[in-house]
PDB file of C-alpha atoms in Angstrom:
ATOM      1  CA  ALA A   1      51.065 140.765  82.307  1.00  0.00           C
ATOM      2  CA  GLN A   2      54.028 143.048  82.689  1.00  0.00           C
ATOM      3  CA  THR A   3      56.593 142.511  85.420  1.00  0.00           C
ATOM      4  CA  VAL A   4      59.462 144.623  86.709  1.00  0.00           C
ATOM      5  CA  THR A   5      62.413 143.209  88.620  1.00  0.00           C
ATOM      6  CA  GLN A   6      64.986 145.047  90.690  1.00  0.00           C
ATOM      7  CA  SER A   7      67.594 142.547  91.813  1.00  0.00           C
ATOM      8  CA  GLN A   8      69.391 144.822  94.282  1.00  0.00           C
ATOM      9  CA  PRO A   9      67.392 145.324  97.492  1.00  0.00           C
ATOM     10  CA  GLU A  10      70.116 147.599  98.893  1.00  0.00           C
ATOM     11  CA  MET A  11      73.022 149.556  97.510  1.00  0.00           C
ATOM     12  CA  SER A  12      75.498 151.927  99.075  1.00  0.00           C
ATOM     13  CA  VAL A  13      77.944 154.385  97.576  1.00  0.00           C
ATOM     14  CA  GLN A  14      80.439 156.944  98.786  1.00  0.00           C
ATOM     15  CA  GLU A  15      79.477 160.552  98.376  1.00  0.00           C
ATOM     16  CA  ALA A  16      80.680 161.959  95.002  1.00  0.00           C
ATOM     17  CA  GLU A  17      81.030 158.470  93.509  1.00  0.00           C
ATOM     18  CA  THR A  18      78.907 156.850  90.810  1.00  0.00           C
ATOM     19  CA  VAL A  19      76.360 154.104  91.370  1.00  0.00           C
ATOM     20  CA  THR A  20      74.217 152.076  88.996  1.00  0.00           C
ATOM     21  CA  LEU A  21      70.848 150.577  89.921  1.00  0.00           C
ATOM     22  CA  SER A  22      69.574 147.656  87.863  1.00  0.00           C
ATOM     23  CA  CYS A  23      66.116 146.991  86.499  1.00  0.00           C
ATOM     24  CA  THR A  24      64.746 144.423  84.098  1.00  0.00           C
ATOM     25  CA  TYR A  25      61.196 144.128  82.841  1.00  0.00           C
ATOM     26  CA  ASP A  26      59.040 141.835  80.839  1.00  0.00           C
ATOM     27  CA  THR A  27      56.353 142.896  78.373  1.00  0.00           C
ATOM     28  CA  SER A  28      54.897 141.928  75.048  1.00  0.00           C
ATOM     29  CA  GLU A  29      54.057 145.529  74.173  1.00  0.00           C
ATOM     30  CA  SER A  30      56.203 147.546  71.803  1.00  0.00           C
ATOM     31  CA  ASP A  31      55.315 151.017  73.025  1.00  0.00           C
ATOM     32  CA  TYR A  32      55.603 151.928  76.677  1.00  0.00           C
ATOM     33  CA  TYR A  33      57.219 154.204  79.235  1.00  0.00           C
ATOM     34  CA  LEU A  34      59.825 153.354  81.813  1.00  0.00           C
ATOM     35  CA  PHE A  35      60.440 155.418  84.902  1.00  0.00           C
ATOM     36  CA  TRP A  36      62.712 155.699  87.862  1.00  0.00           C
ATOM     37  CA  TYR A  37      60.966 157.113  90.890  1.00  0.00           C
ATOM     38  CA  LYS A  38      62.640 158.171  94.115  1.00  0.00           C
ATOM     39  CA  GLN A  39      60.935 157.867  97.487  1.00  0.00           C
ATOM     40  CA  PRO A  40      62.821 159.683 100.264  1.00  0.00           C
ATOM     41  CA  PRO A  41      62.029 158.960 103.910  1.00  0.00           C
ATOM     42  CA  SER A  42      59.353 161.706 103.762  1.00  0.00           C
ATOM     43  CA  ARG A  43      57.487 159.247 101.495  1.00  0.00           C
ATOM     44  CA  GLN A  44      56.460 161.350  98.508  1.00  0.00           C
ATOM     45  CA  MET A  45      57.311 159.590  95.277  1.00  0.00           C
ATOM     46  CA  ILE A  46      59.235 161.853  92.914  1.00  0.00           C
ATOM     47  CA  LEU A  47      60.014 161.215  89.277  1.00  0.00           C
ATOM     48  CA  VAL A  48      63.742 160.969  88.620  1.00  0.00           C
ATOM     49  CA  ILE A  49      63.826 160.158  84.954  1.00  0.00           C
ATOM     50  CA  ARG A  50      61.547 158.939  82.173  1.00  0.00           C
ATOM     51  CA  GLN A  51      62.234 156.960  79.020  1.00  0.00           C
ATOM     52  CA  GLU A  52      59.899 156.394  76.075  1.00  0.00           C
ATOM     53  CA  ALA A  53      60.435 152.996  74.521  1.00  0.00           C
ATOM     54  CA  TYR A  54      60.333 154.249  70.946  1.00  0.00           C
ATOM     55  CA  LYS A  55      63.275 156.563  71.609  1.00  0.00           C
ATOM     56  CA  GLN A  56      66.644 154.870  71.206  1.00  0.00           C
ATOM     57  CA  GLN A  57      68.532 157.681  72.880  1.00  0.00           C
ATOM     58  CA  ASN A  58      69.061 157.198  76.594  1.00  0.00           C
ATOM     59  CA  ALA A  59      67.399 159.794  78.783  1.00  0.00           C
ATOM     60  CA  THR A  60      69.496 162.039  81.000  1.00  0.00           C
ATOM     61  CA  GLU A  61      68.557 164.493  83.736  1.00  0.00           C
ATOM     62  CA  ASN A  62      71.564 166.288  85.174  1.00  0.00           C
ATOM     63  CA  ARG A  63      73.445 163.707  87.283  1.00  0.00           C
ATOM     64  CA  PHE A  64      70.967 160.953  86.427  1.00  0.00           C
ATOM     65  CA  SER A  65      71.105 158.899  83.266  1.00  0.00           C
ATOM     66  CA  VAL A  66      69.735 155.581  82.093  1.00  0.00           C
ATOM     67  CA  ASN A  67      71.025 152.733  80.021  1.00  0.00           C
ATOM     68  CA  PHE A  68      67.974 151.527  78.097  1.00  0.00           C
ATOM     69  CA  GLN A  69      68.430 148.229  76.282  1.00  0.00           C
ATOM     70  CA  LYS A  70      65.062 147.487  74.674  1.00  0.00           C
ATOM     71  CA  ALA A  71      65.972 144.104  73.219  1.00  0.00           C
ATOM     72  CA  ALA A  72      67.375 142.938  76.535  1.00  0.00           C
ATOM     73  CA  LYS A  73      64.469 144.583  78.432  1.00  0.00           C
ATOM     74  CA  SER A  74      66.900 146.299  80.723  1.00  0.00           C
ATOM     75  CA  PHE A  75      66.646 149.808  82.173  1.00  0.00           C
ATOM     76  CA  SER A  76      69.423 150.746  84.614  1.00  0.00           C
ATOM     77  CA  LEU A  77      69.850 154.068  86.391  1.00  0.00           C
ATOM     78  CA  LYS A  78      73.244 155.693  86.823  1.00  0.00           C
ATOM     79  CA  ILE A  79      73.711 158.367  89.446  1.00  0.00           C
ATOM     80  CA  SER A  80      76.892 160.364  89.049  1.00  0.00           C
ATOM     81  CA  ASP A  81      78.531 162.488  91.733  1.00  0.00           C
ATOM     82  CA  SER A  82      76.261 160.993  94.422  1.00  0.00           C
ATOM     83  CA  GLN A  83      74.990 163.429  97.022  1.00  0.00           C
ATOM     84  CA  LEU A  84      73.620 162.847 100.517  1.00  0.00           C
ATOM     85  CA  GLY A  85      70.223 163.967  99.270  1.00  0.00           C
ATOM     86  CA  ASP A  86      70.148 161.051  96.844  1.00  0.00           C
ATOM     87  CA  ALA A  87      69.595 158.629  99.715  1.00  0.00           C
ATOM     88  CA  ALA A  88      66.160 157.085  99.203  1.00  0.00           C
ATOM     89  CA  MET A  89      64.250 154.088  97.890  1.00  0.00           C
ATOM     90  CA  TYR A  90      64.396 153.936  94.119  1.00  0.00           C
ATOM     91  CA  PHE A  91      61.659 152.251  92.166  1.00  0.00           C
ATOM     92  CA  CYS A  92      61.767 151.215  88.561  1.00  0.00           C
ATOM     93  CA  ALA A  93      58.327 151.312  86.944  1.00  0.00           C
ATOM     94  CA  TYR A  94      56.619 150.392  83.684  1.00  0.00           C
ATOM     95  CA  ARG A  95      53.586 151.928  82.088  1.00  0.00           C
ATOM     96  CA  SER A  96      51.842 151.161  78.820  1.00  0.00           C
ATOM     97  CA  ALA A  97      51.873 154.014  76.315  1.00  0.00           C
ATOM     98  CA  TRP A  98      48.145 153.705  75.873  1.00  0.00           C
ATOM     99  CA  GLN A  99      46.541 156.680  77.615  1.00  0.00           C
ATOM    100  CA  GLY A 100      43.749 154.480  78.850  1.00  0.00           C
ATOM    101  CA  ALA A 101      46.138 152.578  81.092  1.00  0.00           C
ATOM    102  CA  GLN A 102      47.428 154.708  83.908  1.00  0.00           C
ATOM    103  CA  LYS A 103      48.558 151.682  85.842  1.00  0.00           C
ATOM    104  CA  LEU A 104      52.208 151.617  86.870  1.00  0.00           C
ATOM    105  CA  VAL A 105      53.919 148.296  87.472  1.00  0.00           C
ATOM    106  CA  PHE A 106      56.669 148.737  90.033  1.00  0.00           C
ATOM    107  CA  GLY A 107      59.753 146.780  90.915  1.00  0.00           C
ATOM    108  CA  GLN A 108      60.423 145.920  94.545  1.00  0.00           C
ATOM    109  CA  GLY A 109      62.725 148.867  94.994  1.00  0.00           C
ATOM    110  CA  THR A 110      66.391 149.470  95.827  1.00  0.00           C
ATOM    111  CA  ARG A 111      67.343 151.251  99.022  1.00  0.00           C
ATOM    112  CA  LEU A 112      70.265 153.543  98.269  1.00  0.00           C
ATOM    113  CA  THR A 113      72.538 154.709 101.075  1.00  0.00           C
ATOM    114  CA  ILE A 114      75.065 157.480 100.564  1.00  0.00           C
ATOM    115  CA  ASN A 115      78.136 157.284 102.798  1.00  0.00           C
ATOM    116  CA  PRO A 116      79.743 160.644 103.614  1.00  0.00           C
TER     117      PRO A 116
ATOM    118  CA  LYS B   1      50.208 174.444  90.752  1.00  0.00           C
ATOM    119  CA  ALA B   2      49.418 172.620  93.945  1.00  0.00           C
ATOM    120  CA  GLY B   3      50.454 168.982  94.002  1.00  0.00           C
ATOM    121  CA  VAL B   4      48.368 165.914  94.673  1.00  0.00           C
ATOM    122  CA  THR B   5      46.763 166.233  98.091  1.00  0.00           C
ATOM    123  CA  GLN B   6      45.773 163.253 100.187  1.00  0.00           C
ATOM    124  CA  THR B   7      43.806 163.274 103.415  1.00  0.00           C
ATOM    125  CA  PRO B   8      44.087 162.162 106.100  1.00  0.00           C
ATOM    126  CA  ARG B   9      47.845 161.647 106.339  1.00  0.00           C
ATOM    127  CA  TYR B  10      47.612 159.226 109.240  1.00  0.00           C
ATOM    128  CA  LEU B  11      44.794 157.206 110.685  1.00  0.00           C
ATOM    129  CA  ILE B  12      44.314 154.311 113.054  1.00  0.00           C
ATOM    130  CA  LYS B  13      41.354 151.956 112.817  1.00  0.00           C
ATOM    131  CA  THR B  14      40.356 148.671 114.370  1.00  0.00           C
ATOM    132  CA  ARG B  15      39.513 145.434 112.618  1.00  0.00           C
ATOM    133  CA  GLY B  16      36.038 145.380 111.135  1.00  0.00           C
ATOM    134  CA  GLN B  17      35.769 149.137 110.734  1.00  0.00           C
ATOM    135  CA  GLN B  18      35.733 150.924 107.419  1.00  0.00           C
ATOM    136  CA  VAL B  19      37.835 153.805 106.165  1.00  0.00           C
ATOM    137  CA  THR B  20      37.564 156.432 103.458  1.00  0.00           C
ATOM    138  CA  LEU B  21      40.623 158.133 102.000  1.00  0.00           C
ATOM    139  CA  SER B  22      40.514 161.235  99.841  1.00  0.00           C
ATOM    140  CA  CYS B  23      42.677 162.458  96.978  1.00  0.00           C
ATOM    141  CA  SER B  24      42.643 165.772  95.160  1.00  0.00           C
ATOM    142  CA  PRO B  25      44.638 165.603  91.919  1.00  0.00           C
ATOM    143  CA  ILE B  26      46.684 168.352  90.364  1.00  0.00           C
ATOM    144  CA  SER B  27      44.432 170.955  88.789  1.00  0.00           C
ATOM    145  CA  GLY B  28      43.552 169.929  85.265  1.00  0.00           C
ATOM    146  CA  HIS B  29      44.410 166.254  85.740  1.00  0.00           C
ATOM    147  CA  ARG B  30      41.469 163.992  85.048  1.00  0.00           C
ATOM    148  CA  SER B  31      43.180 160.649  85.670  1.00  0.00           C
ATOM    149  CA  VAL B  32      43.588 159.367  89.212  1.00  0.00           C
ATOM    150  CA  SER B  33      44.971 156.051  90.377  1.00  0.00           C
ATOM    151  CA  TRP B  34      45.537 154.449  93.749  1.00  0.00           C
ATOM    152  CA  TYR B  35      48.347 152.209  95.015  1.00  0.00           C
ATOM    153  CA  GLN B  36      48.909 150.234  98.186  1.00  0.00           C
ATOM    154  CA  GLN B  37      52.449 150.123  99.550  1.00  0.00           C
ATOM    155  CA  THR B  38      53.511 147.541 102.125  1.00  0.00           C
ATOM    156  CA  PRO B  39      56.956 146.247 103.111  1.00  0.00           C
ATOM    157  CA  GLY B  40      56.080 142.720 102.033  1.00  0.00           C
ATOM    158  CA  GLN B  41      54.161 143.259  98.794  1.00  0.00           C
ATOM    159  CA  GLY B  42      55.710 146.527  97.644  1.00  0.00           C
ATOM    160  CA  LEU B  43      53.647 148.861  95.511  1.00  0.00           C
ATOM    161  CA  GLN B  44      50.476 147.354  94.145  1.00  0.00           C
ATOM    162  CA  PHE B  45      47.952 148.935  91.848  1.00  0.00           C
ATOM    163  CA  LEU B  46      44.439 149.256  93.248  1.00  0.00           C
ATOM    164  CA  PHE B  47      42.379 151.054  90.611  1.00  0.00           C
ATOM    165  CA  GLU B  48      42.292 154.023  88.279  1.00  0.00           C
ATOM    166  CA  TYR B  49      39.636 156.530  87.313  1.00  0.00           C
ATOM    167  CA  PHE B  50      39.123 158.862  84.419  1.00  0.00           C
ATOM    168  CA  SER B  51      36.164 161.218  84.099  1.00  0.00           C
ATOM    169  CA  GLU B  52      34.313 159.488  86.946  1.00  0.00           C
ATOM    170  CA  THR B  53      34.703 156.049  85.346  1.00  0.00           C
ATOM    171  CA  GLN B  54      36.782 153.209  86.703  1.00  0.00           C
ATOM    172  CA  ARG B  55      39.001 152.099  83.845  1.00  0.00           C
ATOM    173  CA  ASN B  56      41.094 149.449  85.487  1.00  0.00           C
ATOM    174  CA  LYS B  57      41.173 147.527  88.732  1.00  0.00           C
ATOM    175  CA  GLY B  58      43.945 145.607  90.414  1.00  0.00           C
ATOM    176  CA  ASN B  59      43.740 142.248  92.106  1.00  0.00           C
ATOM    177  CA  PHE B  60      42.169 143.285  95.390  1.00  0.00           C
ATOM    178  CA  PRO B  61      39.037 141.962  97.106  1.00  0.00           C
ATOM    179  CA  GLY B  62      35.709 143.710  96.768  1.00  0.00           C
ATOM    180  CA  ARG B  63      36.217 145.357 100.166  1.00  0.00           C
ATOM    181  CA  PHE B  64      38.334 147.877  98.314  1.00  0.00           C
ATOM    182  CA  SER B  65      36.324 150.340  96.284  1.00  0.00           C
ATOM    183  CA  GLY B  66      36.680 153.808  94.934  1.00  0.00           C
ATOM    184  CA  ARG B  67      34.997 156.569  93.055  1.00  0.00           C
ATOM    185  CA  GLN B  68      35.765 159.806  91.293  1.00  0.00           C
ATOM    186  CA  PHE B  69      33.738 162.983  91.340  1.00  0.00           C
ATOM    187  CA  SER B  70      33.032 165.447  88.579  1.00  0.00           C
ATOM    188  CA  ASN B  71      35.821 167.736  89.857  1.00  0.00           C
ATOM    189  CA  SER B  72      38.264 164.783  89.495  1.00  0.00           C
ATOM    190  CA  ARG B  73      38.683 164.355  93.242  1.00  0.00           C
ATOM    191  CA  SER B  74      38.721 160.714  94.200  1.00  0.00           C
ATOM    192  CA  GLU B  75      37.964 158.646  97.252  1.00  0.00           C
ATOM    193  CA  MET B  76      38.786 155.089  98.090  1.00  0.00           C
ATOM    194  CA  ASN B  77      37.000 153.029 100.689  1.00  0.00           C
ATOM    195  CA  VAL B  78      38.029 149.894 102.504  1.00  0.00           C
ATOM    196  CA  SER B  79      35.302 148.074 104.390  1.00  0.00           C
ATOM    197  CA  THR B  80      35.619 145.420 107.089  1.00  0.00           C
ATOM    198  CA  LEU B  81      39.240 146.265 107.738  1.00  0.00           C
ATOM    199  CA  GLU B  82      41.753 143.500 108.307  1.00  0.00           C
ATOM    200  CA  LEU B  83      45.179 143.689 109.916  1.00  0.00           C
ATOM    201  CA  GLY B  84      46.753 143.134 106.505  1.00  0.00           C
ATOM    202  CA  ASP B  85      45.204 146.334 105.196  1.00  0.00           C
ATOM    203  CA  SER B  86      47.739 148.320 107.214  1.00  0.00           C
ATOM    204  CA  ALA B  87      49.700 150.151 104.542  1.00  0.00           C
ATOM    205  CA  LEU B  88      50.611 153.417 102.934  1.00  0.00           C
ATOM    206  CA  TYR B  89      47.965 154.282 100.340  1.00  0.00           C
ATOM    207  CA  LEU B  90      49.243 156.450  97.534  1.00  0.00           C
ATOM    208  CA  CYS B  91      47.211 158.431  95.070  1.00  0.00           C
ATOM    209  CA  ALA B  92      48.577 159.606  91.747  1.00  0.00           C
ATOM    210  CA  SER B  93      47.264 161.802  88.973  1.00  0.00           C
ATOM    211  CA  SER B  94      48.331 162.406  85.410  1.00  0.00           C
ATOM    212  CA  GLU B  95      47.537 164.519  82.411  1.00  0.00           C
ATOM    213  CA  SER B  96      45.501 163.319  79.504  1.00  0.00           C
ATOM    214  CA  GLY B  97      44.985 164.189  75.874  1.00  0.00           C
ATOM    215  CA  THR B  98      47.586 166.453  74.293  1.00  0.00           C
ATOM    216  CA  GLN B  99      49.218 167.036  77.671  1.00  0.00           C
ATOM    217  CA  PHE B 100      49.922 163.349  78.200  1.00  0.00           C
ATOM    218  CA  THR B 101      53.541 162.580  79.085  1.00  0.00           C
ATOM    219  CA  GLY B 102      53.132 159.258  80.827  1.00  0.00           C
ATOM    220  CA  GLU B 103      54.318 160.599  84.168  1.00  0.00           C
ATOM    221  CA  LEU B 104      52.310 160.000  87.312  1.00  0.00           C
ATOM    222  CA  PHE B 105      52.403 162.607  90.065  1.00  0.00           C
ATOM    223  CA  PHE B 106      52.071 161.183  93.540  1.00  0.00           C
ATOM    224  CA  GLY B 107      50.672 162.496  96.783  1.00  0.00           C
ATOM    225  CA  GLU B 108      52.376 161.991 100.140  1.00  0.00           C
ATOM    226  CA  GLY B 109      50.078 159.133 100.988  1.00  0.00           C
ATOM    227  CA  SER B 110      47.734 158.134 103.758  1.00  0.00           C
ATOM    228  CA  ARG B 111      49.239 155.849 106.388  1.00  0.00           C
ATOM    229  CA  LEU B 112      46.598 153.442 107.638  1.00  0.00           C
ATOM    230  CA  THR B 113      47.201 151.336 110.719  1.00  0.00           C
ATOM    231  CA  VAL B 114      44.678 148.622 111.561  1.00  0.00           C
ATOM    232  CA  LEU B 115      44.728 147.332 115.134  1.00  0.00           C
TER     233      LEU B 115
END
């Protein structure tokens, strides 16, 4: 069974600074997706960034980028130029690439606080 | 497109009662899955449906059940409620076939409180 581990329950960063959230996972599959989801206090889970395991290039979305190390099974999220609106719970998640498996395996989450 | 819609948003029940939660996926999405979110256990997978068929089920007791209708709308039911069933229940939908990207789109959730 796949597992996802986020070792940082809480993180804080000054506005405009850069922060990195850590995530490691365990799987025996070779093809899968990795995600970072953001859950603001309003509760709706929003996709931040997505990485396909077969792609070696790290995904980027504006101020958000990942460091995907497939051999090490590591998938960290870097947020540059942090903004107050980035404050939320961040969840790392794994999903098999097989379309018949919609199941997401989540990490425990990291609560990110942005200090003005 | 409208997002994933879950109803009701909040509900309070007492132990022993049953509850039904509803989820309408994004138009065109045929895959729907459900998750339970609690402070202690985090986000746990309940089950997933595709074309009215349950494809996968998480490690939850038989009191938790679900179904999907021909229009892809889904319901989940919890019978004989226990205090530990208090949680935020999230529904998610995704594309399938050539539109598949792997992403799940979540609703705002249904907050269930069991007294």
